[in-house]
CSV table of C-alpha atoms in Angstrom, one decimal:
chain,number,residue,atom,x,y,z
A,13,MET,CA,39.3,3.2,-13.6
A,14,ALA,CA,37.8,5.6,-15.3
A,15,PHE,CA,34.2,5.7,-14.9
A,16,ASP,CA,30.9,8.0,-15.1
A,17,LEU,CA,28.3,7.7,-12.2
A,18,VAL,CA,24.7,9.2,-13.2
A,19,PHE,CA,22.4,10.1,-10.5
A,20,PHE,CA,18.8,10.2,-12.1
A,21,GLY,CA,16.9,12.2,-9.3
A,22,GLY,CA,20.4,14.3,-8.8
A,23,THR,CA,18.6,17.4,-7.1
A,24,GLY,CA,16.5,15.2,-5.0
A,25,ASP,CA,16.7,14.3,-1.0
A,26,LEU,CA,18.4,11.0,-1.3
A,27,VAL,CA,21.3,12.3,-3.4
A,28,TRP,CA,22.3,15.2,-1.3
A,29,ARG,CA,21.3,13.7,2.1
A,30,LYS,CA,23.0,10.4,1.4
A,31,LEU,CA,24.8,9.6,-1.7
A,32,MET,CA,26.7,12.7,-2.1
A,33,PRO,CA,28.3,12.8,1.0
A,34,ALA,CA,29.0,8.9,0.9
A,35,LEU,CA,30.6,9.9,-2.1
A,36,PHE,CA,32.9,12.5,-0.6
A,37,GLN,CA,33.6,10.3,2.2
A,38,ALA,CA,35.0,7.7,-0.1
A,39,TYR,CA,36.9,10.9,-2.0
A,40,ARG,CA,38.4,11.7,1.0
A,41,HIS,CA,39.2,8.3,2.3
A,42,GLY,CA,41.3,7.7,-1.3
A,43,SER,CA,39.2,4.9,-1.8
A,44,LEU,CA,36.6,6.7,-4.9
A,45,PRO,CA,38.8,5.3,-8.0
A,46,GLU,CA,40.4,8.1,-10.0
A,47,GLY,CA,39.1,9.5,-13.2
A,48,GLY,CA,35.9,9.4,-12.2
A,49,ARG,CA,32.6,11.9,-13.0
A,50,ILE,CA,29.3,12.1,-11.1
A,51,ILE,CA,26.6,13.6,-13.2
A,52,GLY,CA,23.4,15.1,-11.4
A,53,VAL,CA,19.9,14.5,-13.7
A,54,GLY,CA,17.4,16.5,-13.0
A,55,ARG,CA,14.4,18.9,-14.4
A,56,ASP,CA,16.0,22.1,-13.0
A,57,ASP,CA,17.8,24.3,-15.7
A,58,LEU,CA,21.0,24.1,-13.7
A,59,SER,CA,24.6,25.1,-15.0
A,60,ASP,CA,27.4,22.8,-13.9
A,61,GLU,CA,28.5,25.3,-11.6
A,62,GLN,CA,25.2,26.0,-10.6
A,63,TYR,CA,24.5,22.5,-9.4
A,64,ARG,CA,28.1,22.5,-7.7
A,65,GLN,CA,27.1,25.4,-5.9
A,66,GLN,CA,23.7,23.5,-5.0
A,67,ILE,CA,25.6,20.4,-3.5
A,68,GLN,CA,28.0,22.9,-1.4
A,69,THR,CA,24.8,24.6,0.1
A,70,ARG,CA,23.4,21.2,1.1
A,71,PHE,CA,26.7,20.0,2.2
A,72,GLU,CA,26.4,22.3,5.2
A,73,GLN,CA,23.7,20.3,6.9
A,74,VAL,CA,25.6,17.0,6.9
A,75,GLU,CA,27.1,16.4,10.3
A,76,GLY,CA,30.0,18.0,11.3
A,77,GLU,CA,33.0,15.6,11.2
A,78,LYS,CA,31.5,14.4,7.3
A,79,ARG,CA,31.3,18.2,6.3
A,80,PRO,CA,33.9,19.1,3.8
A,81,ASN,CA,35.8,22.5,4.2
A,82,SER,CA,36.1,24.8,1.2
A,83,GLU,CA,39.0,23.5,-0.2
A,84,GLU,CA,38.2,19.7,-0.2
A,85,PHE,CA,35.0,20.7,-1.6
A,86,ALA,CA,36.4,22.5,-4.5
A,87,ARG,CA,38.6,19.8,-5.0
A,88,PHE,CA,35.7,17.1,-5.1
A,89,ALA,CA,33.5,19.7,-7.2
A,90,ALA,CA,35.3,19.3,-9.7
A,91,LEU,CA,33.7,15.4,-10.6
A,92,LEU,CA,30.5,17.2,-10.6
A,93,CYS,CA,28.3,18.1,-14.0
A,94,TYR,CA,24.5,18.3,-14.3
A,95,VAL,CA,22.7,17.4,-17.4
A,96,ARG,CA,19.0,18.6,-17.4
A,97,MET,CA,16.5,16.1,-18.5
A,98,ASP,CA,12.8,15.3,-18.6
A,99,LEU,CA,12.6,11.4,-18.1
A,100,SER,CA,9.6,11.1,-20.2
A,101,LYS,CA,11.3,12.8,-23.1
A,102,PRO,CA,13.4,10.7,-25.5
A,103,GLU,CA,15.2,13.9,-26.1
A,104,SER,CA,16.4,14.4,-23.1
A,105,TYR,CA,18.2,10.8,-23.3
A,106,ALA,CA,19.9,11.9,-26.5
A,107,ALA,CA,21.5,15.1,-24.4
A,108,LEU,CA,22.8,12.5,-21.7
A,109,ALA,CA,24.1,10.8,-24.6
A,110,ALA,CA,26.2,13.6,-26.2
A,111,ARG,CA,27.4,13.9,-22.4
A,112,LEU,CA,28.6,10.8,-21.7
A,113,ALA,CA,30.3,10.5,-25.3
A,114,GLU,CA,32.7,13.3,-24.4
A,115,ARG,CA,35.0,10.6,-23.0
A,116,GLU,CA,36.0,7.1,-23.0
A,117,THR,CA,35.1,5.1,-19.5
A,118,ASP,CA,35.7,1.6,-18.2
A,119,HIS,CA,32.0,1.8,-16.8
A,120,VAL,CA,29.1,4.0,-16.7
A,121,VAL,CA,26.9,3.5,-13.7
A,122,MET,CA,23.1,4.9,-13.9
A,123,TYR,CA,21.7,5.3,-10.7
A,124,LEU,CA,17.8,5.4,-10.4
A,125,SER,CA,16.7,7.7,-7.5
A,126,THR,CA,13.2,8.4,-8.5
A,127,ALA,CA,10.1,7.2,-8.1
A,128,PRO,CA,9.8,3.2,-9.0
A,129,SER,CA,6.9,4.2,-11.4
A,130,LEU,CA,9.7,5.8,-13.7
A,131,PHE,CA,12.0,2.7,-13.4
A,132,THR,CA,10.4,1.0,-16.5
A,133,THR,CA,10.4,4.4,-18.6
A,134,VAL,CA,14.1,5.3,-17.7
A,135,CYS,CA,15.2,1.5,-18.5
A,136,GLU,CA,13.1,1.5,-22.3
A,137,GLN,CA,14.8,5.3,-22.7
A,138,LEU,CA,18.2,4.1,-22.0
A,139,ALA,CA,17.7,1.1,-24.4
A,140,ALA,CA,16.2,3.1,-27.5
A,141,SER,CA,19.4,5.6,-26.8
A,142,GLY,CA,22.0,2.8,-27.1
A,143,LEU,CA,23.3,3.6,-23.8
A,144,ASN,CA,22.4,0.2,-22.3
A,145,THR,CA,25.7,-1.1,-23.5
A,146,PRO,CA,27.8,-3.8,-21.7
A,147,LYS,CA,29.8,-1.3,-19.4
A,148,THR,CA,26.7,-0.2,-18.4
A,149,ARG,CA,25.4,-0.8,-14.5
A,150,ILE,CA,22.0,0.1,-13.4
A,151,VAL,CA,21.1,0.6,-9.6
A,152,LEU,CA,17.8,0.4,-8.3
A,153,GLU,CA,16.7,2.3,-5.3
A,154,LYS,CA,13.9,0.6,-3.1
A,155,PRO,CA,10.9,0.4,-3.1
A,156,LEU,CA,10.9,-2.0,-5.9
A,157,GLY,CA,7.1,-2.4,-6.5
A,158,HIS,CA,4.3,-2.1,-3.9
A,159,ASP,CA,3.6,-6.0,-4.3
A,160,LEU,CA,4.6,-9.0,-5.9
A,161,ALA,CA,3.0,-8.0,-9.2
A,162,SER,CA,4.3,-4.9,-9.7
A,163,ASN,CA,7.8,-5.9,-8.4
A,164,ARG,CA,7.9,-8.9,-11.1
A,165,ALA,CA,6.5,-6.0,-14.0
A,166,ILE,CA,9.6,-4.1,-12.7
A,167,ASN,CA,12.1,-6.9,-12.8
A,168,THR,CA,11.0,-7.8,-16.3
A,169,ALA,CA,11.0,-4.4,-17.9
A,170,VAL,CA,14.4,-4.1,-16.5
A,171,GLY,CA,15.6,-7.4,-17.2
A,172,GLN,CA,14.7,-7.0,-21.1
A,173,VAL,CA,17.4,-4.0,-21.2
A,174,PHE,CA,20.1,-5.3,-18.9
A,175,LYS,CA,21.6,-8.5,-17.8
A,176,GLU,CA,21.1,-10.0,-14.3
A,177,GLN,CA,24.7,-9.2,-13.8
A,178,GLN,CA,24.6,-5.7,-14.7
A,179,ILE,CA,21.5,-4.8,-12.0
A,180,PHE,CA,22.3,-3.6,-8.4
A,181,ARG,CA,19.0,-3.6,-6.3
A,182,ILE,CA,20.1,-1.5,-3.3
A,183,ASP,CA,19.5,-2.2,0.3
A,184,HIS,CA,21.4,0.1,2.3
A,185,TYR,CA,21.3,-2.1,5.4
A,186,LEU,CA,23.4,-4.7,3.6
A,187,GLY,CA,26.0,-2.0,3.6
A,188,LYS,CA,26.0,-1.3,7.2
A,189,PRO,CA,28.9,-2.5,9.0
A,190,GLY,CA,27.0,-4.2,11.9
A,191,VAL,CA,25.8,-6.2,8.9
A,192,GLN,CA,29.1,-7.0,7.6
A,193,ASN,CA,30.5,-8.2,10.7
A,194,LEU,CA,27.3,-10.5,10.9
A,195,PHE,CA,28.4,-12.3,8.0
A,196,ALA,CA,32.4,-12.2,9.5
A,197,MET,CA,30.9,-13.6,12.9
A,198,ARG,CA,29.1,-16.6,10.9
A,199,PHE,CA,31.5,-17.4,8.3
A,200,GLY,CA,35.0,-16.3,9.6
A,201,ASN,CA,34.9,-17.8,12.8
A,202,ALA,CA,34.3,-21.5,13.9
A,203,LEU,CA,33.3,-20.4,17.8
A,204,PHE,CA,29.6,-20.3,16.9
A,205,GLU,CA,28.4,-22.2,14.3
A,206,PRO,CA,28.3,-25.7,16.5
A,207,LEU,CA,25.4,-23.3,18.3
A,208,TRP,CA,23.9,-22.2,15.8
A,209,ARG,CA,21.1,-24.3,15.5
A,210,ARG,CA,17.5,-25.2,17.2
A,211,GLU,CA,19.0,-27.5,19.9
A,212,HIS,CA,20.8,-24.6,21.5
A,213,ILE,CA,18.5,-21.3,20.3
A,214,ALA,CA,15.3,-21.0,22.0
A,215,ASN,CA,14.2,-17.7,19.6
A,216,ILE,CA,15.9,-15.0,17.8
A,217,GLN,CA,14.4,-11.4,17.7
A,218,ILE,CA,15.1,-8.8,15.1
A,219,THR,CA,14.4,-5.0,16.2
A,220,MET,CA,14.4,-2.0,14.2
A,221,SER,CA,12.9,1.0,16.1
A,222,GLU,CA,12.9,4.8,15.1
A,223,GLU,CA,12.2,7.7,17.5
A,224,LEU,CA,11.3,9.8,14.6
A,225,GLY,CA,7.7,10.0,13.0
A,226,VAL,CA,7.3,10.4,9.3
A,227,GLU,CA,8.2,14.0,9.3
A,228,LYS,CA,7.6,15.6,5.9
A,229,ARG,CA,7.2,12.2,4.3
A,230,GLY,CA,3.6,11.7,4.8
A,231,GLY,CA,2.4,11.3,1.5
A,232,PHE,CA,5.1,8.8,0.8
A,233,TYR,CA,4.4,6.6,4.0
A,234,GLU,CA,0.6,6.5,3.5
A,235,SER,CA,1.3,4.2,0.1
A,236,THR,CA,3.7,2.2,1.6
A,237,GLY,CA,3.6,1.5,5.6
A,238,ALA,CA,6.1,-0.2,8.1
A,239,LEU,CA,5.9,-3.8,6.3
A,240,ARG,CA,6.6,-2.7,2.7
A,241,ASP,CA,9.1,-0.1,4.1
A,242,MET,CA,11.1,-2.3,6.3
A,243,VAL,CA,9.9,-5.8,6.7
A,244,GLN,CA,9.6,-7.0,3.0
A,245,ASN,CA,13.5,-6.0,2.6
A,246,HIS,CA,15.7,-4.8,5.5
A,247,ALA,CA,14.3,-7.4,7.9
A,248,LEU,CA,14.0,-10.2,6.0
A,249,GLN,CA,17.5,-9.8,4.8
A,250,LEU,CA,19.0,-9.7,8.1
A,251,LEU,CA,16.9,-12.7,8.7
A,252,CYS,CA,18.2,-14.1,5.8
A,253,ALA,CA,22.0,-13.3,6.7
A,254,ILE,CA,21.0,-15.2,10.6
A,255,ALA,CA,19.9,-17.8,9.2
A,256,MET,CA,21.2,-19.0,5.8
A,257,GLU,CA,23.6,-22.0,5.6
A,258,PRO,CA,27.3,-21.4,5.0
A,259,PRO,CA,27.9,-20.3,1.4
A,260,ILE,CA,30.4,-22.5,-0.7
A,261,ASN,CA,32.4,-19.4,-1.2
A,262,ALA,CA,32.2,-15.6,-1.0
A,263,HIS,CA,30.9,-15.4,-4.3
A,264,ALA,CA,27.7,-13.1,-5.2
A,265,ASP,CA,25.2,-16.3,-6.5
A,266,ALA,CA,26.6,-18.5,-3.8
A,267,ILE,CA,25.5,-16.3,-1.0
A,268,ARG,CA,22.3,-15.3,-2.9
A,269,ASP,CA,21.9,-19.0,-3.4
A,270,GLU,CA,21.7,-19.5,0.5
A,271,LYS,CA,19.5,-16.3,1.4
A,272,LEU,CA,16.9,-17.8,-1.3
A,273,LYS,CA,16.7,-21.0,0.3
A,274,VAL,CA,15.9,-19.4,3.6
A,275,LEU,CA,13.1,-17.3,1.9
A,276,ARG,CA,11.7,-20.6,0.7
A,277,ALA,CA,11.6,-22.2,3.9
A,278,LEU,CA,9.5,-19.4,5.2
A,279,LYS,CA,6.4,-20.8,6.9
A,280,ARG,CA,3.2,-19.9,4.7
A,281,TRP,CA,0.9,-18.0,6.4
A,282,THR,CA,-2.6,-19.1,7.1
A,283,PRO,CA,-5.7,-17.5,8.6
A,284,GLU,CA,-5.1,-18.4,11.9
A,285,THR,CA,-1.2,-17.5,12.0
A,286,LEU,CA,-2.3,-14.1,10.6
A,287,THR,CA,-4.4,-13.4,13.2
A,288,GLN,CA,-2.5,-14.7,16.0
A,289,HIS,CA,1.0,-13.5,14.6
A,290,VAL,CA,1.1,-10.6,13.1
A,291,ILE,CA,0.3,-7.0,14.9
A,292,ARG,CA,-0.1,-3.8,13.2
A,293,GLY,CA,0.0,-0.8,14.8
A,294,GLN,CA,-0.1,3.2,14.3
A,295,TYR,CA,1.3,6.1,16.5
A,296,ALA,CA,-1.1,8.2,18.6
A,297,ALA,CA,0.4,11.3,20.1
A,298,GLY,CA,3.1,10.8,23.2
A,299,ASN,CA,6.1,12.2,24.0
A,300,VAL,CA,9.4,11.8,22.9
A,301,ASP,CA,12.6,12.9,24.6
A,302,GLY,CA,10.1,14.9,27.2
A,303,HIS,CA,8.4,16.5,24.0
A,304,PRO,CA,5.1,16.2,22.5
A,305,VAL,CA,4.5,14.9,19.4
A,306,PRO,CA,1.4,14.9,16.9
A,307,ALA,CA,-0.3,11.3,16.1
A,308,TYR,CA,0.2,9.8,12.7
A,309,ARG,CA,-3.3,11.1,11.5
A,310,ASP,CA,-2.2,14.5,12.2
A,311,GLU,CA,0.9,14.4,10.5
A,312,GLN,CA,1.3,16.4,7.0
A,313,GLY,CA,0.4,14.6,3.9
A,314,VAL,CA,-1.9,12.0,6.2
A,315,SER,CA,-5.4,11.3,5.7
A,316,PRO,CA,-7.5,11.9,9.2
A,317,SER,CA,-8.8,8.5,8.9
A,318,SER,CA,-5.9,6.7,7.4
A,319,ASN,CA,-5.5,2.9,8.3
A,320,THR,CA,-1.4,2.8,7.5
A,321,GLU,CA,0.7,0.6,9.6
A,322,THR,CA,3.6,2.7,11.3
A,323,PHE,CA,4.5,-0.4,13.4
A,324,VAL,CA,4.6,-4.2,12.6
A,325,ALA,CA,5.4,-7.4,14.7
A,326,LEU,CA,5.3,-10.8,13.5
A,327,ARG,CA,6.0,-14.5,14.4
A,328,THR,CA,7.7,-16.6,11.6
A,329,GLU,CA,9.4,-19.8,11.8
A,330,ILE,CA,11.9,-21.6,9.2
A,331,ALA,CA,10.8,-24.8,8.1
A,332,ASN,CA,14.0,-26.9,7.4
A,333,TRP,CA,16.1,-28.9,9.5
A,334,ARG,CA,18.7,-26.3,11.4
A,335,TRP,CA,15.6,-24.2,12.4
A,336,ALA,CA,12.5,-26.5,12.9
A,337,GLY,CA,10.2,-24.8,15.8
A,338,VAL,CA,12.6,-22.1,16.7
A,339,PRO,CA,10.8,-18.7,16.5
A,340,PHE,CA,11.9,-15.6,14.8
A,341,TYR,CA,10.1,-12.2,15.9
A,342,ILE,CA,10.2,-9.3,13.9
A,343,ARG,CA,9.3,-5.7,15.3
A,344,THR,CA,9.6,-2.6,13.2
A,345,GLY,CA,8.2,0.9,13.9
A,346,LYS,CA,8.2,4.5,13.9
A,347,ARG,CA,7.6,7.0,17.2
A,348,MET,CA,8.9,4.4,19.6
A,349,ALA,CA,10.9,4.2,22.9
A,350,SER,CA,14.4,4.8,21.3
A,351,ARG,CA,16.4,4.7,17.9
A,352,GLU,CA,18.1,1.2,17.7
A,353,ALA,CA,18.6,-2.0,15.4
A,354,HIS,CA,19.7,-5.1,16.7
A,355,ILE,CA,19.4,-8.8,16.4
A,356,GLU,CA,19.0,-10.9,19.8
A,357,ILE,CA,19.8,-14.9,19.5
A,358,ASN,CA,18.6,-16.4,22.9
A,359,PHE,CA,19.7,-19.5,23.8
A,360,ARG,CA,18.1,-22.3,25.8
A,361,PRO,CA,19.0,-22.5,29.3
A,362,THR,CA,21.1,-25.2,30.8
A,363,PRO,CA,19.5,-28.8,30.6
A,364,HIS,CA,20.3,-29.1,34.2
A,365,ASP,CA,20.6,-25.9,36.2
A,366,ILE,CA,22.8,-26.8,39.4
A,367,PHE,CA,23.5,-23.2,39.9
A,368,LYS,CA,20.8,-20.3,40.6
A,369,THR,CA,20.7,-18.5,37.9
A,370,PRO,CA,18.7,-15.4,37.8
A,371,VAL,CA,15.3,-15.4,37.1
A,372,GLY,CA,13.6,-15.4,33.6
A,373,GLN,CA,17.5,-14.5,31.9
A,374,VAL,CA,19.3,-16.8,29.6
A,375,ASN,CA,22.2,-16.4,27.5
A,376,LYS,CA,22.4,-14.5,24.6
A,377,LEU,CA,24.2,-12.8,21.7
A,378,VAL,CA,23.2,-9.5,21.0
A,379,ILE,CA,24.5,-8.0,17.6
A,380,HIS,CA,24.2,-4.2,17.3
A,381,LEU,CA,23.6,-2.4,14.2
A,382,GLN,CA,22.4,1.1,14.8
A,383,PRO,CA,23.2,3.4,16.6
A,384,LYS,CA,25.8,1.3,18.4
A,385,ASP,CA,27.7,-1.1,16.5
A,386,GLY,CA,29.4,-4.4,17.6
A,387,LEU,CA,28.5,-7.4,19.6
A,388,GLU,CA,27.6,-8.3,23.4
A,389,LEU,CA,27.6,-12.0,24.9
A,390,HIS,CA,25.7,-12.0,27.6
A,391,LEU,CA,26.7,-15.1,30.5
A,392,PHE,CA,26.1,-15.9,33.9
A,393,ALA,CA,29.2,-15.7,36.5
A,394,GLN,CA,29.9,-16.1,40.3
A,395,GLY,CA,31.0,-13.2,41.9
A,396,GLN,CA,31.5,-13.5,45.9
A,397,SER,CA,30.4,-17.0,46.9
A,398,LYS,CA,26.9,-16.9,48.6
A,399,ARG,CA,24.8,-20.4,49.6
A,400,GLY,CA,21.4,-20.2,48.7
A,401,GLN,CA,19.1,-22.9,50.7
A,402,GLY,CA,19.3,-25.5,48.0
A,403,GLY,CA,23.2,-25.5,48.5
A,404,GLY,CA,23.4,-23.8,44.8
A,405,ALA,CA,25.6,-21.0,44.2
A,406,ALA,CA,23.8,-17.7,42.7
A,407,LEU,CA,25.1,-16.2,39.6
A,408,SER,CA,24.9,-12.6,38.5
A,409,PRO,CA,24.8,-11.9,34.6
A,410,VAL,CA,27.7,-10.4,33.2
A,411,HIS,CA,28.6,-9.5,29.7
A,412,LEU,CA,31.3,-8.9,27.1
A,413,ASP,CA,31.1,-5.8,25.1
A,414,LEU,CA,32.8,-5.3,21.8
A,415,ASP,CA,32.4,-2.1,20.1
A,416,PHE,CA,33.5,-1.9,16.7
A,417,ASP,CA,33.4,1.7,16.7
A,418,LYS,CA,35.9,1.9,19.4
A,419,ARG,CA,38.0,-0.6,18.1
A,420,PHE,CA,38.2,0.3,14.1
A,421,GLY,CA,37.3,4.0,14.6
A,422,SER,CA,38.0,6.1,11.6
A,423,GLU,CA,38.2,2.8,9.5
A,424,ARG,CA,34.6,2.4,9.4
A,425,VAL,CA,33.0,2.6,6.0
A,426,GLY,CA,29.2,3.5,6.2
A,427,ALA,CA,26.7,1.7,4.4
A,428,TYR,CA,25.9,4.2,1.0
A,429,GLU,CA,29.8,4.5,0.9
A,430,ARG,CA,30.5,0.8,0.7
A,431,LEU,CA,27.4,0.1,-1.6
A,432,LEU,CA,28.7,2.4,-3.9
A,433,LEU,CA,32.2,1.5,-3.9
A,434,ASP,CA,31.0,-2.3,-4.7
A,435,VAL,CA,28.8,-0.8,-7.8
A,436,LEU,CA,31.7,0.7,-9.2
A,437,ASP,CA,34.0,-2.2,-8.6
A,438,GLY,CA,31.0,-4.8,-10.1
A,439,ARG,CA,30.7,-6.8,-6.8
A,440,LEU,CA,27.4,-8.2,-6.5
A,441,ASN,CA,27.4,-9.6,-2.9
A,442,LEU,CA,25.4,-6.9,-1.2
A,443,PHE,CA,22.8,-6.6,-3.7
A,444,VAL,CA,19.3,-8.4,-3.8
A,445,ARG,CA,18.7,-10.5,-6.9
A,446,SER,CA,15.0,-10.4,-8.5
A,447,ASP,CA,14.1,-14.0,-7.3
A,448,GLU,CA,15.3,-13.2,-3.8
A,449,GLN,CA,13.0,-10.0,-4.1
A,450,GLU,CA,10.4,-11.8,-5.8
A,451,GLU,CA,10.6,-14.3,-2.9
A,452,ALA,CA,10.0,-11.9,-0.2
A,453,TRP,CA,7.3,-10.5,-1.7
A,454,ARG,CA,5.4,-13.8,-2.0
A,455,TRP,CA,6.0,-14.2,1.5
A,456,VAL,CA,4.6,-10.9,2.6
A,457,GLU,CA,1.8,-10.5,0.4
A,458,PRO,CA,-0.7,-12.6,2.3
A,459,ILE,CA,-0.3,-10.3,5.0
A,460,LEU,CA,-1.2,-7.6,2.7
A,461,GLN,CA,-4.5,-9.2,1.8
A,462,HIS,CA,-5.5,-10.0,5.2
A,463,TRP,CA,-5.5,-6.2,6.5
A,464,THR,CA,-7.2,-5.3,3.2
A,465,ALA,CA,-10.2,-7.3,4.5
A,466,ASP,CA,-9.5,-6.5,8.1
A,467,PRO,CA,-11.9,-3.7,9.3
A,468,VAL,CA,-10.2,-3.3,12.9
A,469,GLY,CA,-7.2,-1.4,11.3
A,470,PRO,CA,-3.9,-1.0,13.0
A,471,ARG,CA,-3.7,-0.7,16.9
A,472,PRO,CA,-3.0,2.5,18.4
A,473,TYR,CA,0.0,3.1,20.6
A,474,ALA,CA,1.2,6.2,22.3
A,475,ALA,CA,4.2,7.9,20.8
A,476,GLY,CA,7.3,7.0,22.6
A,477,THR,CA,6.7,3.5,23.5
A,478,TRP,CA,7.4,-0.2,22.6
A,479,GLY,CA,4.2,-0.5,20.3
A,480,PRO,CA,0.8,-2.0,21.2
A,481,SER,CA,0.7,-4.5,23.7
A,482,ALA,CA,-0.6,-6.8,21.6
A,483,SER,CA,3.0,-7.2,20.4
A,484,SER,CA,3.9,-8.0,23.9
A,485,ALA,CA,1.0,-10.8,24.1
A,486,MET,CA,2.1,-12.2,20.9
A,487,ILE,CA,5.4,-13.4,21.9
A,488,ALA,CA,4.4,-14.2,25.7
A,489,ARG,CA,2.2,-16.7,24.4
A,490,ASP,CA,5.8,-18.6,23.6
A,491,GLY,CA,6.9,-18.6,27.0
A,492,PHE,CA,9.1,-15.1,25.8
A,493,CYS,CA,9.6,-11.8,25.9
A,494,TRP,CA,11.2,-8.4,24.7
A,495,SER,CA,14.4,-7.4,26.0
A,496,GLU,CA,13.4,-4.2,27.4
A,497,GLU,CA,10.9,-6.4,29.3
A,498,LEU,CA,12.9,-8.5,31.4
C-alpha cells in the first residue's frame, strides 16, 4: 500500500519525540506498509538530507531499546523528505502539491501537529490547492478548541472540506495497550459482564497522575489547565470505555455510538454539585524523589498570580439503568506523589458477612494503564485458620496479578504506533467522532464557567503529594477513599 504521510509541524516537539519514534518502531516491526513516504513540513529552510540529519540527532534522545543503530536509521531515513512551508501562504501549498504529485499513492495522510488555531487555515488551503481528494485522510491532534464554541467552529470548518470518515481526531490514550485490554476484557470475556452494574459495583475511580511539572510548557499550560488537558478528553474517554454498553459489533460507529450515549447520560452540573463535587488545585513548592521542586507560579512562562489548575478531582454519576447511583471519581494532576494511570473498580461488600474481612477493604479490580500495564483482581482468602471471638474465620487480602508486559513482551505496540497504523489502514475505531467531542465539551463547560466566577481560585497542594485535602474530603462524604489512603 503506497502512502504519503505529511506531518505539518514536522520540526516540532511532538513529531521528533513521539511520532517519528513510533513510525520507526512500526518500520522495525515490519508493520509499516511498504511503499511509504514521510514528509515533514515546517518553516525552516532545510533540504531532505538536512531534515534526515535533524531527525537522526533527535533520535539520540530516544530511550535505549527504541533507538535505531546507524544502519537501521539509514534504511528508515530513505522514507523521509521535507517541504518548506509557510502555512498562511497559498503558494506554499502549491509546493506541497507538486511534491505529492511526484508519484501515485493509495492514500495521503495529513497529520496536523500544529497549534489548533491553524487547523481551519490549513484545511481551507488544502481544499483550495485541490489536496482534499477522496484518498486524503486528515489527523487532528488535540486540543481541539478551548471550549464548546471553538470546538464546534473547528469541526464545522474541517467538515466543510473533508467527510467525517476522512477525519481522525486523535487521543493517544485510546491507543495505549492497557485501554485496548480494557475493551478486550469487557467485550471479549463473559466473566465480568454479569457483575458490571450498580447491583455489584460500589464506585469507580480513575486516576491519572504525573510526577513532572509543566517543564518548559508553562506558556501552553497557562491557556489550557488540567481540566482541558486531561479530563475533557482522556479521562472522559476512559469513563466511556468503562461504562458503555456492549456495541453490536466492532465497527467504529457502533463503538462510538455507545460512547456517545454515556456522555449524554452524565449528570448535568448544578450550582451545588459544582461547589461540592469539583476540586481544583495548583502545586506549590515541594519535594519529588527527595529533590526540591518549584511551585507552579515559579515555573518558566507562568504568571506569578496564575489561577490555572494543575489538579482536578471530581465526582459524577451516569443517569441510566446500569449505573444509577454509582459514583465515578476522576482525579488527575501534575507534581503528584507518583506517575501512574489506573482505573479502580470497587465492588460492594458481601451482603451477609460470615467471615472477618479486613476492615475498610473490598474486592476490587484494578486496571493499570501506565507505567505498569495489566490487571489486578483483589480478593480475600483464608490462610492458617484463626478463630475470632465471634467464631468467624479471619480472612486476608490476596490478589491475582496479570502483567501484560511480562506476558506479551516485545509483542506490545505503543500508543502512537498503533494509532498511526490505524490511520494508514483507515480504521476509525480508536478515534473520536465530532458529536462525542462536542458532548464532552458541553459537560465540561459549566465547570469552566463556574471557575471564571469563583474568586477563591485553585487550592494549593505541596508538590510530591496526592493533591489538596479537599479531594479526600469529597470522596469521604460518600464513605469511600482513594486507594493510597487505605
